[in-house]
Amino acid sequence: MNQSSLEEKKINRICPRCKQINTEQNRWCRTCYLNYNEKRYGRCIECEQINTGENWCQPCNSKRFQQNFDNWTGGNDDVDKFLQNIQLSAKNSYQILEWIPYDKFCGVEHVADGGFGKVYKANWKGYISHWDMSIHNWKRHGQHKFVTLKSLNSSRNITLEFINEITLHVKIYGNKLLDQHIIRCYGISQNPETKDYIMVMQYAKKGSYRNYLDIKKPIKVKNQALDIKWDKMKQMRHKTYNLSSITAGLKKIHEEGLIHRDLHIGNIVCFRQTTCITDMGLCKPANYNELENNIYGVLAYVAPEILRGQPYTKASDIYSLGIIMYEIISELSPYHDVAHDQYLAIMICKGLRPKFNSDIPKLILHTIKRCLDANPLNRPTAKELSKITFEWKDDINKYMKNIRNQKESTKTELINQIEASGIINDSSSTNSLTNKLHHEAIYTSRVLNFNNLPEPKNSHDYYKDYNNISNIKYSEPEFS
């Protein structure tokens, strides 16, 4: 069968709604898609065409954006054309990116330094929601709330990598009004002094997950056995909620054919009731061919095959996710008391993995170890992990709800394992961890170029034995 026949077979499939042949690229045929949009979004009161999103008519709004093109510029033709194309093609408000002059921000405050840029927070007038016919202007939401300003060092000559990051944020939101597991991007700005370009993004008040762990209040555990079990259950419920959010976000990224490439705990940010993945700066389409051989990231989270120069894959994201799962469950930074240098890279390729500081439910331990397998083909997919972590969260939630309501509840295997496990960190030990960090333990992204690394393999004691090893110190003698 030739290529054209394959393409024809791919396009001419059956629409699941009307059961007719579908010649469109979308899942539904055009008629069903329009009927769905009309029922859900109604018609535009100006042109009477079917709205493409909630309170959003693409033809009418694209004209409004186009009429305003002469009133702004990002000082770079590539930036201007990029933003103009985004605005003309947006089918809903979540796909909009704006050029935001720097003087529109108030109370700019430095938050942190990253591997390749700086992070600030500021007040802004809010993002576009819809066109308000009564005032003939854009209606905005989120006024007087903080936004995150992510500035890239030495970016006055805008890079394709920077534009690529923005593009992928839009693609993530392209098929859904809102994905709560991935940080939203509002537009681009520029620092008038440094001329560095800035991504304007959704603000996470609690900061990164590592920051959350560092300032987390110790949990008060009472003496009664029942209270201890209940406290352990509450802690594990919170952790599985966060794991479920993170895996759902990575599943979304992978479903779009993308790879994050720099997934670590600093790129997981916390809101009141959920966690989100951010910093898509190293994201590229899964079939993208690297033009340079540079590897960059946080050593503790980088898969061994990547350290040896292999191309990034979805499986390498899963390895990084496994380290994040370890860190959330244990509340320990991986390899915190050794130098993050070539010696550690060698030992990771030889099978070294982080050890836990307390007993962990074997179901969770087994899943983490699958993620950290030296063979990428043995690692689970983001889709599978999303299902697994959702079931963990659901099991714990149902059990605790039944206990509170004094209803009989059947204990699942996970519940039994949680109750039998050691107390999951009371924060007294993990909060003091920063005092024990090795001075060369680095948790920001950087260039990682290591030579002559061995072929990745699994450690027999780590992967063959699923019993937990408690109170293991990451000292150099343990590496030998």
Short mmCIF file of C-alpha atoms in Angstrom, two decimals:
data_model
loop_
_atom_site.label_atom_id
_atom_site.label_comp_id
_atom_site.label_asym_id
_atom_site.label_seq_id
_atom_site.Cartn_x
_atom_site.Cartn_y
_atom_site.Cartn_z
CA MET A 1 0.00 0.00 0.00
CA ASN A 2 1.52 3.36 -1.05
CA GLN A 3 1.73 6.49 1.10
CA SER A 4 -1.29 8.19 -0.49
CA SER A 5 -3.43 5.11 0.17
CA LEU A 6 -2.32 5.10 3.80
CA GLU A 7 -3.24 8.77 4.17
CA GLU A 8 -6.63 8.19 2.54
CA LYS A 9 -7.33 5.28 4.88
CA LYS A 10 -6.29 7.41 7.86
CA ILE A 11 -8.61 10.30 6.92
CA ASN A 12 -11.61 8.33 5.63
CA ARG A 13 -12.70 6.88 8.94
CA ILE A 14 -16.14 6.63 10.53
CA CYS A 15 -17.49 9.51 12.61
CA PRO A 16 -18.45 8.04 16.03
CA ARG A 17 -21.53 10.29 16.29
CA CYS A 18 -23.30 9.96 12.93
CA LYS A 19 -21.54 6.76 11.73
CA GLN A 20 -20.85 8.39 8.37
CA ILE A 21 -17.49 8.52 6.62
CA ASN A 22 -15.34 11.26 8.14
CA THR A 23 -12.98 13.01 5.73
CA GLU A 24 -11.87 15.59 8.32
CA GLN A 25 -8.72 15.49 10.42
CA ASN A 26 -10.85 15.86 13.56
CA ARG A 27 -12.37 12.91 15.40
CA TRP A 28 -15.88 13.96 14.36
CA CYS A 29 -17.07 14.89 10.89
CA ARG A 30 -17.55 18.59 10.18
CA THR A 31 -21.36 18.45 10.48
CA CYS A 32 -21.27 16.78 13.90
CA TYR A 33 -18.50 19.09 15.08
CA LEU A 34 -20.50 22.19 14.12
CA ASN A 35 -23.68 20.79 15.65
CA TYR A 36 -21.83 20.11 18.89
CA ASN A 37 -20.34 23.62 18.96
CA GLU A 38 -23.73 25.22 18.28
CA LYS A 39 -25.36 23.28 21.10
CA ARG A 40 -22.54 24.02 23.53
CA TYR A 41 -21.53 27.57 22.56
CA GLY A 42 -24.46 29.00 20.60
CA ARG A 43 -24.17 31.53 17.76
CA CYS A 44 -22.39 34.85 17.54
CA ILE A 45 -24.84 37.76 17.99
CA GLU A 46 -22.89 39.80 15.40
CA CYS A 47 -22.28 37.49 12.45
CA GLU A 48 -24.68 34.70 13.51
CA GLN A 49 -22.05 32.05 12.80
CA ILE A 50 -21.52 29.21 15.27
CA ASN A 51 -19.20 30.20 18.10
CA THR A 52 -15.90 28.33 18.23
CA GLY A 53 -15.61 28.58 22.03
CA GLU A 54 -17.39 29.88 25.09
CA ASN A 55 -18.37 33.49 24.30
CA TRP A 56 -15.88 33.33 21.43
CA CYS A 57 -16.37 33.83 17.69
CA GLN A 58 -13.11 33.29 15.83
CA PRO A 59 -14.02 35.26 12.65
CA CYS A 60 -15.20 38.33 14.59
CA ASN A 61 -12.44 38.31 17.20
CA SER A 62 -9.68 37.74 14.65
CA LYS A 63 -10.81 40.95 12.91
CA ARG A 64 -10.62 42.83 16.19
CA PHE A 65 -7.10 41.60 16.83
CA GLN A 66 -6.05 42.41 13.27
CA GLN A 67 -7.34 45.97 13.56
CA ASN A 68 -5.08 46.43 16.59
CA PHE A 69 -1.87 45.05 15.06
CA ASP A 70 -0.50 48.53 14.29
CA ASN A 71 -0.84 49.57 17.93
CA TRP A 72 1.80 47.26 19.38
CA THR A 73 5.12 45.61 18.56
CA GLY A 74 7.50 43.32 20.38
CA GLY A 75 10.47 44.94 18.68
CA ASN A 76 11.14 41.77 16.71
CA ASP A 77 9.46 40.73 13.46
CA ASP A 78 9.45 37.04 14.41
CA VAL A 79 7.75 37.78 17.73
CA ASP A 80 5.17 40.04 16.07
CA LYS A 81 4.30 37.52 13.36
CA PHE A 82 4.12 34.71 15.86
CA LEU A 83 1.70 36.54 18.17
CA GLN A 84 -0.38 37.79 15.26
CA ASN A 85 -0.79 34.26 13.90
CA ILE A 86 -1.77 33.00 17.36
CA GLN A 87 -4.41 35.71 17.75
CA LEU A 88 -5.88 35.20 14.28
CA SER A 89 -6.23 31.44 14.74
CA ALA A 90 -7.47 31.33 18.36
CA LYS A 91 -10.72 29.38 18.69
CA ASN A 92 -11.21 30.25 22.36
CA SER A 93 -9.83 32.64 24.95
CA TYR A 94 -7.40 30.07 26.35
CA GLN A 95 -5.49 30.01 23.06
CA ILE A 96 -4.80 33.75 23.14
CA LEU A 97 -1.33 35.17 23.69
CA GLU A 98 -0.75 38.91 23.94
CA TRP A 99 2.15 41.30 23.67
CA ILE A 100 2.17 42.82 27.17
CA PRO A 101 4.19 46.04 27.61
CA TYR A 102 6.39 45.87 30.70
CA ASP A 103 4.88 49.05 32.14
CA LYS A 104 1.56 47.22 32.50
CA PHE A 105 3.04 45.27 35.43
CA CYS A 106 2.96 46.66 38.97
CA GLY A 107 4.92 45.60 42.03
CA VAL A 108 7.47 43.45 40.19
CA GLU A 109 9.29 41.29 42.75
CA HIS A 110 12.16 38.84 42.26
CA VAL A 111 11.23 35.30 43.32
CA ALA A 112 14.01 32.95 42.24
CA ASP A 113 16.84 32.24 39.81
CA GLY A 114 16.66 29.26 37.50
CA GLY A 115 19.30 27.55 35.43
CA PHE A 116 18.74 29.76 32.40
CA GLY A 117 16.70 32.69 33.64
CA LYS A 118 15.06 34.57 36.46
CA VAL A 119 11.55 34.38 37.90
CA TYR A 120 9.52 37.34 39.15
CA LYS A 121 5.97 37.96 40.24
CA ALA A 122 3.88 41.04 39.46
CA ASN A 123 0.36 42.42 39.29
CA TRP A 124 -1.36 42.70 35.91
CA LYS A 125 -4.75 43.79 34.62
CA GLY A 126 -5.76 40.22 33.78
CA TYR A 127 -6.18 38.00 30.73
CA ILE A 128 -8.72 38.33 27.90
CA SER A 129 -11.97 36.46 28.51
CA HIS A 130 -14.30 37.66 25.72
CA TRP A 131 -15.44 40.71 23.77
CA ASP A 132 -17.85 42.83 25.79
CA MET A 133 -20.39 44.35 23.39
CA SER A 134 -21.62 46.84 26.01
CA ILE A 135 -18.24 48.58 26.33
CA HIS A 136 -16.82 47.63 22.91
CA ASN A 137 -13.67 46.28 24.49
CA TRP A 138 -12.14 43.08 25.82
CA LYS A 139 -13.48 41.75 29.09
CA ARG A 140 -10.68 40.52 31.33
CA HIS A 141 -10.45 38.13 34.26
CA GLY A 142 -7.90 37.96 37.05
CA GLN A 143 -7.51 41.69 37.61
CA HIS A 144 -5.20 42.69 40.46
CA LYS A 145 -3.88 39.15 40.79
CA PHE A 146 -0.27 38.05 40.54
CA VAL A 147 1.28 36.61 37.40
CA THR A 148 4.66 34.93 37.02
CA LEU A 149 7.26 36.63 34.84
CA LYS A 150 9.81 34.16 33.55
CA SER A 151 12.77 36.02 32.07
CA LEU A 152 15.34 34.25 29.89
CA ASN A 153 18.94 35.36 30.30
CA SER A 154 20.60 36.97 27.26
CA SER A 155 17.48 36.66 25.11
CA ARG A 156 17.40 40.15 23.59
CA ASN A 157 17.98 38.42 20.27
CA ILE A 158 14.96 36.18 20.61
CA THR A 159 15.71 32.49 20.16
CA LEU A 160 13.70 29.85 18.39
CA GLU A 161 13.76 27.87 21.66
CA PHE A 162 11.90 30.68 23.42
CA ILE A 163 9.24 30.91 20.69
CA ASN A 164 9.02 27.11 20.72
CA GLU A 165 8.22 27.16 24.43
CA ILE A 166 5.31 29.55 23.86
CA THR A 167 4.05 27.52 20.90
CA LEU A 168 3.89 24.37 22.96
CA HIS A 169 1.98 26.04 25.78
CA VAL A 170 -0.64 27.00 23.19
CA LYS A 171 -0.67 23.49 21.75
CA ILE A 172 -1.30 21.98 25.18
CA TYR A 173 -4.36 24.20 25.54
CA GLY A 174 -5.35 23.81 21.91
CA ASN A 175 -7.86 20.99 22.27
CA LYS A 176 -9.31 21.84 25.65
CA LEU A 177 -10.60 25.00 27.29
CA LEU A 178 -8.53 24.44 30.39
CA ASP A 179 -6.12 21.79 31.55
CA GLN A 180 -5.68 22.34 35.26
CA HIS A 181 -2.54 20.22 35.48
CA ILE A 182 -0.36 22.44 33.26
CA ILE A 183 0.52 26.08 33.91
CA ARG A 184 -1.15 28.51 31.54
CA CYS A 185 0.76 31.13 29.52
CA TYR A 186 -0.78 34.57 28.87
CA GLY A 187 1.74 36.23 26.57
CA ILE A 188 5.18 37.76 26.03
CA SER A 189 6.83 40.89 27.40
CA GLN A 190 10.32 42.38 27.50
CA ASN A 191 12.45 43.90 30.24
CA PRO A 192 13.20 47.46 29.05
CA GLU A 193 16.58 47.52 30.80
CA THR A 194 18.07 44.11 29.97
CA LYS A 195 16.01 43.61 26.77
CA ASP A 196 15.49 40.00 27.86
CA TYR A 197 12.18 38.55 26.72
CA ILE A 198 9.70 37.38 29.33
CA MET A 199 6.99 34.75 29.43
CA VAL A 200 3.93 35.89 31.36
CA MET A 201 2.38 32.91 33.09
CA GLN A 202 -0.13 31.76 35.66
CA TYR A 203 1.10 32.40 39.20
CA ALA A 204 1.39 29.61 41.76
CA LYS A 205 1.25 31.16 45.22
CA LYS A 206 2.91 28.25 47.01
CA GLY A 207 5.81 28.11 44.56
CA SER A 208 7.61 24.93 43.60
CA TYR A 209 6.86 21.61 45.28
CA ARG A 210 10.36 21.59 46.77
CA ASN A 211 9.65 24.99 48.34
CA TYR A 212 6.40 23.56 49.70
CA LEU A 213 8.27 20.63 51.29
CA ASP A 214 10.87 22.95 52.82
CA ILE A 215 8.27 25.10 54.59
CA LYS A 216 5.66 22.40 55.29
CA LYS A 217 4.48 22.43 58.87
CA PRO A 218 5.23 19.26 60.88
CA ILE A 219 2.23 17.00 61.28
CA LYS A 220 1.24 16.41 64.88
CA VAL A 221 0.99 12.70 65.50
CA LYS A 222 -0.86 11.63 68.63
CA ASN A 223 -0.07 8.59 70.72
CA GLN A 224 -3.12 6.51 70.00
CA ALA A 225 -2.62 3.83 67.36
CA LEU A 226 -5.81 4.83 65.54
CA ASP A 227 -4.69 8.45 65.32
CA ILE A 228 -1.30 7.42 63.96
CA LYS A 229 -2.92 5.33 61.23
CA TRP A 230 -5.31 8.16 60.40
CA ASP A 231 -2.45 10.68 60.17
CA LYS A 232 -0.52 8.35 57.87
CA MET A 233 -3.60 7.99 55.68
CA LYS A 234 -4.06 11.77 55.49
CA GLN A 235 -0.44 12.27 54.49
CA MET A 236 -0.59 9.61 51.82
CA ARG A 237 -3.88 10.95 50.47
CA HIS A 238 -2.31 14.37 49.98
CA LYS A 239 0.70 12.86 48.24
CA THR A 240 -1.36 10.67 45.91
CA TYR A 241 -3.54 13.67 45.02
CA ASN A 242 -0.41 15.51 43.90
CA LEU A 243 0.97 12.49 42.05
CA SER A 244 -2.34 12.10 40.24
CA SER A 245 -2.25 15.75 39.11
CA ILE A 246 1.33 15.52 37.90
CA THR A 247 0.86 12.26 35.98
CA ALA A 248 -2.32 13.64 34.39
CA GLY A 249 -0.36 16.68 33.23
CA LEU A 250 2.43 14.57 31.74
CA LYS A 251 -0.16 12.35 30.08
CA LYS A 252 -1.59 15.46 28.39
CA ILE A 253 1.87 16.53 27.21
CA HIS A 254 2.62 13.09 25.77
CA GLU A 255 -0.80 12.85 24.12
CA GLU A 256 0.11 15.98 22.16
CA GLY A 257 3.22 14.20 20.87
CA LEU A 258 5.51 16.31 23.06
CA ILE A 259 8.33 15.59 25.49
CA HIS A 260 9.01 17.85 28.50
CA ARG A 261 12.77 17.15 28.60
CA ASP A 262 13.44 19.01 31.86
CA LEU A 263 11.03 17.49 34.36
CA HIS A 264 12.12 17.94 37.98
CA ILE A 265 10.61 18.99 41.31
CA GLY A 266 11.41 22.66 40.66
CA ASN A 267 9.14 22.53 37.61
CA ILE A 268 6.21 21.27 39.68
CA VAL A 269 4.32 24.18 41.25
CA CYS A 270 1.67 24.14 43.95
CA PHE A 271 -1.76 25.67 44.18
CA ARG A 272 -4.18 25.34 47.05
CA GLN A 273 -5.75 22.09 45.87
CA THR A 274 -3.59 20.86 43.02
CA THR A 275 -0.13 20.79 41.48
CA CYS A 276 0.86 21.73 37.94
CA ILE A 277 3.71 21.12 35.52
CA THR A 278 5.49 24.23 34.29
CA ASP A 279 8.60 25.33 32.36
CA MET A 280 8.10 23.81 28.96
CA GLY A 281 11.28 25.53 27.79
CA LEU A 282 12.96 22.30 26.77
CA CYS A 283 9.85 20.81 25.24
CA LYS A 284 10.04 19.92 21.58
CA PRO A 285 7.88 17.77 19.32
CA ALA A 286 8.65 14.10 19.91
CA ASN A 287 10.06 13.67 16.37
CA TYR A 288 12.30 16.76 16.61
CA ASN A 289 15.95 16.11 15.62
CA GLU A 290 18.44 17.84 17.93
CA LEU A 291 20.87 20.13 16.10
CA GLU A 292 23.25 20.23 19.06
CA ASN A 293 24.61 17.50 21.31
CA ASN A 294 24.30 19.47 24.54
CA ILE A 295 22.45 17.76 27.36
CA TYR A 296 20.94 19.99 29.98
CA GLY A 297 18.80 19.44 33.03
CA VAL A 298 19.10 18.52 36.71
CA LEU A 299 21.45 15.54 36.98
CA ALA A 300 19.45 13.69 39.66
CA TYR A 301 16.38 13.58 37.38
CA VAL A 302 18.00 12.82 34.01
CA ALA A 303 17.60 9.29 32.66
CA PRO A 304 20.86 7.33 32.28
CA GLU A 305 20.41 6.84 28.53
CA ILE A 306 20.14 10.63 28.12
CA LEU A 307 23.37 11.12 30.09
CA ARG A 308 25.02 8.86 27.51
CA GLY A 309 23.83 11.05 24.65
CA GLN A 310 20.72 9.19 23.49
CA PRO A 311 17.80 11.31 22.20
CA TYR A 312 15.04 12.40 24.56
CA THR A 313 11.94 10.21 24.54
CA LYS A 314 8.69 9.96 26.44
CA ALA A 315 10.35 7.17 28.44
CA SER A 316 13.07 9.60 29.60
CA ASP A 317 10.28 11.84 30.94
CA ILE A 318 8.94 8.81 32.83
CA TYR A 319 12.32 8.29 34.50
CA SER A 320 12.27 11.94 35.63
CA LEU A 321 8.72 11.43 36.87
CA GLY A 322 9.89 8.41 38.89
CA ILE A 323 12.42 10.58 40.73
CA ILE A 324 9.69 13.16 41.39
CA MET A 325 7.43 10.40 42.75
CA TYR A 326 10.27 9.29 45.02
CA GLU A 327 10.76 12.85 46.27
CA ILE A 328 7.06 13.45 46.94
CA ILE A 329 6.66 10.17 48.83
CA SER A 330 9.92 10.36 50.81
CA GLU A 331 10.17 14.17 51.04
CA LEU A 332 13.91 13.78 50.43
CA SER A 333 15.89 15.43 47.64
CA PRO A 334 17.53 12.72 45.50
CA TYR A 335 21.26 12.21 46.17
CA HIS A 336 21.23 15.16 48.55
CA ASP A 337 24.52 14.55 50.37
CA VAL A 338 26.88 13.84 47.48
CA ALA A 339 28.38 15.97 44.73
CA HIS A 340 26.35 16.03 41.51
CA ASP A 341 29.34 15.38 39.29
CA GLN A 342 30.63 12.84 36.79
CA TYR A 343 31.10 10.23 39.52
CA LEU A 344 27.40 10.37 40.38
CA ALA A 345 26.54 10.18 36.66
CA ILE A 346 28.68 7.03 36.39
CA MET A 347 27.00 5.43 39.40
CA ILE A 348 23.51 6.27 38.08
CA CYS A 349 24.40 4.48 34.84
CA LYS A 350 25.62 1.53 36.95
CA GLY A 351 22.24 1.31 38.65
CA LEU A 352 22.40 3.63 41.65
CA ARG A 353 18.97 4.96 42.61
CA PRO A 354 17.72 6.97 45.62
CA LYS A 355 16.90 4.98 48.74
CA PHE A 356 13.91 5.63 50.99
CA ASN A 357 14.21 6.71 54.62
CA SER A 358 11.15 4.80 55.87
CA ASP A 359 8.90 1.89 54.95
CA ILE A 360 6.89 2.61 51.81
CA PRO A 361 3.81 0.71 50.58
CA LYS A 362 5.12 -1.91 48.16
CA LEU A 363 2.60 -1.01 45.45
CA ILE A 364 3.99 2.51 45.35
CA LEU A 365 7.59 1.34 45.66
CA HIS A 366 7.14 -1.11 42.80
CA THR A 367 5.69 1.59 40.53
CA ILE A 368 8.53 4.01 41.26
CA LYS A 369 11.11 1.34 40.53
CA ARG A 370 9.42 0.55 37.21
CA CYS A 371 9.79 4.21 36.27
CA LEU A 372 13.50 4.12 37.15
CA ASP A 373 14.32 0.98 35.17
CA ALA A 374 17.55 1.35 33.20
CA ASN A 375 15.80 -0.05 30.13
CA PRO A 376 13.43 2.62 28.75
CA LEU A 377 11.24 -0.09 27.22
CA ASN A 378 10.43 -1.45 30.69
CA ARG A 379 9.09 1.85 32.00
CA PRO A 380 5.32 2.45 32.18
CA THR A 381 3.61 5.10 30.05
CA ALA A 382 2.21 8.36 31.38
CA LYS A 383 -1.26 7.06 30.54
CA GLU A 384 -0.73 3.96 32.69
CA LEU A 385 0.73 6.00 35.55
CA SER A 386 -2.17 8.44 35.40
CA LYS A 387 -4.57 5.54 35.82
CA ILE A 388 -2.52 3.98 38.65
CA THR A 389 -2.13 7.18 40.67
CA PHE A 390 -5.81 8.05 40.21
CA GLU A 391 -6.71 4.63 41.64
CA TRP A 392 -4.39 5.22 44.61
CA LYS A 393 -6.04 8.55 45.30
CA ASP A 394 -9.51 7.08 44.85
CA ASP A 395 -8.82 4.10 47.15
CA ILE A 396 -7.62 6.32 49.98
CA ASN A 397 -10.37 8.89 49.51
CA LYS A 398 -13.15 6.29 49.58
CA TYR A 399 -11.68 4.55 52.61
CA MET A 400 -11.34 7.77 54.61
CA LYS A 401 -14.83 8.91 53.62
CA ASN A 402 -16.35 5.65 54.83
CA ILE A 403 -14.44 5.85 58.11
CA ARG A 404 -15.62 9.42 58.71
CA ASN A 405 -19.21 8.39 57.97
CA GLN A 406 -18.81 5.31 60.18
CA LYS A 407 -19.57 3.02 57.28
CA GLU A 408 -18.07 -0.41 56.78
CA SER A 409 -15.20 -0.21 54.35
CA THR A 410 -13.27 -2.99 52.64
CA LYS A 411 -9.55 -2.38 52.83
CA THR A 412 -7.73 -2.58 49.52
CA GLU A 413 -4.19 -3.88 49.25
CA LEU A 414 -2.89 -0.30 49.20
CA ILE A 415 -4.77 0.64 52.38
CA ASN A 416 -3.36 -2.39 54.21
CA GLN A 417 0.14 -1.52 53.04
CA ILE A 418 -0.17 2.11 54.16
CA GLU A 419 -1.33 1.05 57.62
CA ALA A 420 1.50 -1.46 57.89
CA SER A 421 4.16 0.95 56.67
CA GLY A 422 6.35 3.19 58.80
CA ILE A 423 5.21 6.71 59.64
CA ILE A 424 5.52 8.76 56.48
CA ASN A 425 7.85 11.62 57.35
CA ASP A 426 6.69 13.89 60.15
CA SER A 427 8.77 16.67 58.54
CA SER A 428 11.11 16.90 61.54
CA SER A 429 13.84 15.17 59.56
CA THR A 430 13.11 16.41 56.06
CA ASN A 431 12.78 20.08 57.00
CA SER A 432 16.35 20.02 58.30
CA LEU A 433 17.59 18.42 55.10
CA THR A 434 18.83 21.73 53.67
CA ASN A 435 21.41 21.79 56.46
CA LYS A 436 22.79 18.47 55.20
CA LEU A 437 22.92 19.27 51.48
CA HIS A 438 26.29 18.69 49.89
CA HIS A 439 27.68 21.98 48.62
CA GLU A 440 27.91 20.47 45.11
CA ALA A 441 24.38 19.05 45.08
CA ILE A 442 22.82 21.15 42.31
CA TYR A 443 19.06 21.25 41.70
CA THR A 444 18.84 23.82 38.89
CA SER A 445 19.08 23.05 35.18
CA ARG A 446 22.53 23.28 33.63
CA VAL A 447 24.59 21.80 30.82
CA LEU A 448 25.51 18.17 31.57
CA ASN A 449 28.32 16.87 29.40
CA PHE A 450 29.88 13.69 30.78
CA ASN A 451 32.23 11.45 28.82
CA ASN A 452 32.81 7.69 28.84
CA LEU A 453 29.75 6.76 30.88
CA PRO A 454 29.05 3.01 31.17
CA GLU A 455 26.11 1.24 29.58
CA PRO A 456 23.02 1.74 31.78
CA LYS A 457 22.04 -1.27 33.86
CA ASN A 458 19.85 -2.12 36.81
CA SER A 459 21.23 -2.73 40.28
CA HIS A 460 20.30 -6.24 41.47
CA ASP A 461 19.69 -5.21 45.07
CA TYR A 462 17.42 -2.34 44.03
CA TYR A 463 15.31 -4.01 41.38
CA LYS A 464 15.19 -7.65 42.49
CA ASP A 465 14.28 -6.87 46.11
CA TYR A 466 11.04 -4.96 46.54
CA ASN A 467 11.34 -4.84 50.30
CA ASN A 468 12.23 -1.41 51.55
CA ILE A 469 15.67 -0.40 52.75
CA SER A 470 15.38 2.09 55.60
CA ASN A 471 17.78 4.77 56.77
CA ILE A 472 20.24 4.43 53.91
CA LYS A 473 22.71 7.29 53.69
CA TYR A 474 23.91 8.45 50.29
CA SER A 475 27.57 8.54 51.27
CA GLU A 476 30.28 7.70 48.77
CA PRO A 477 31.09 4.28 50.27
CA GLU A 478 27.56 3.22 49.33
CA PHE A 479 28.49 3.77 45.67
CA SER A 480 31.30 1.25 45.59
#
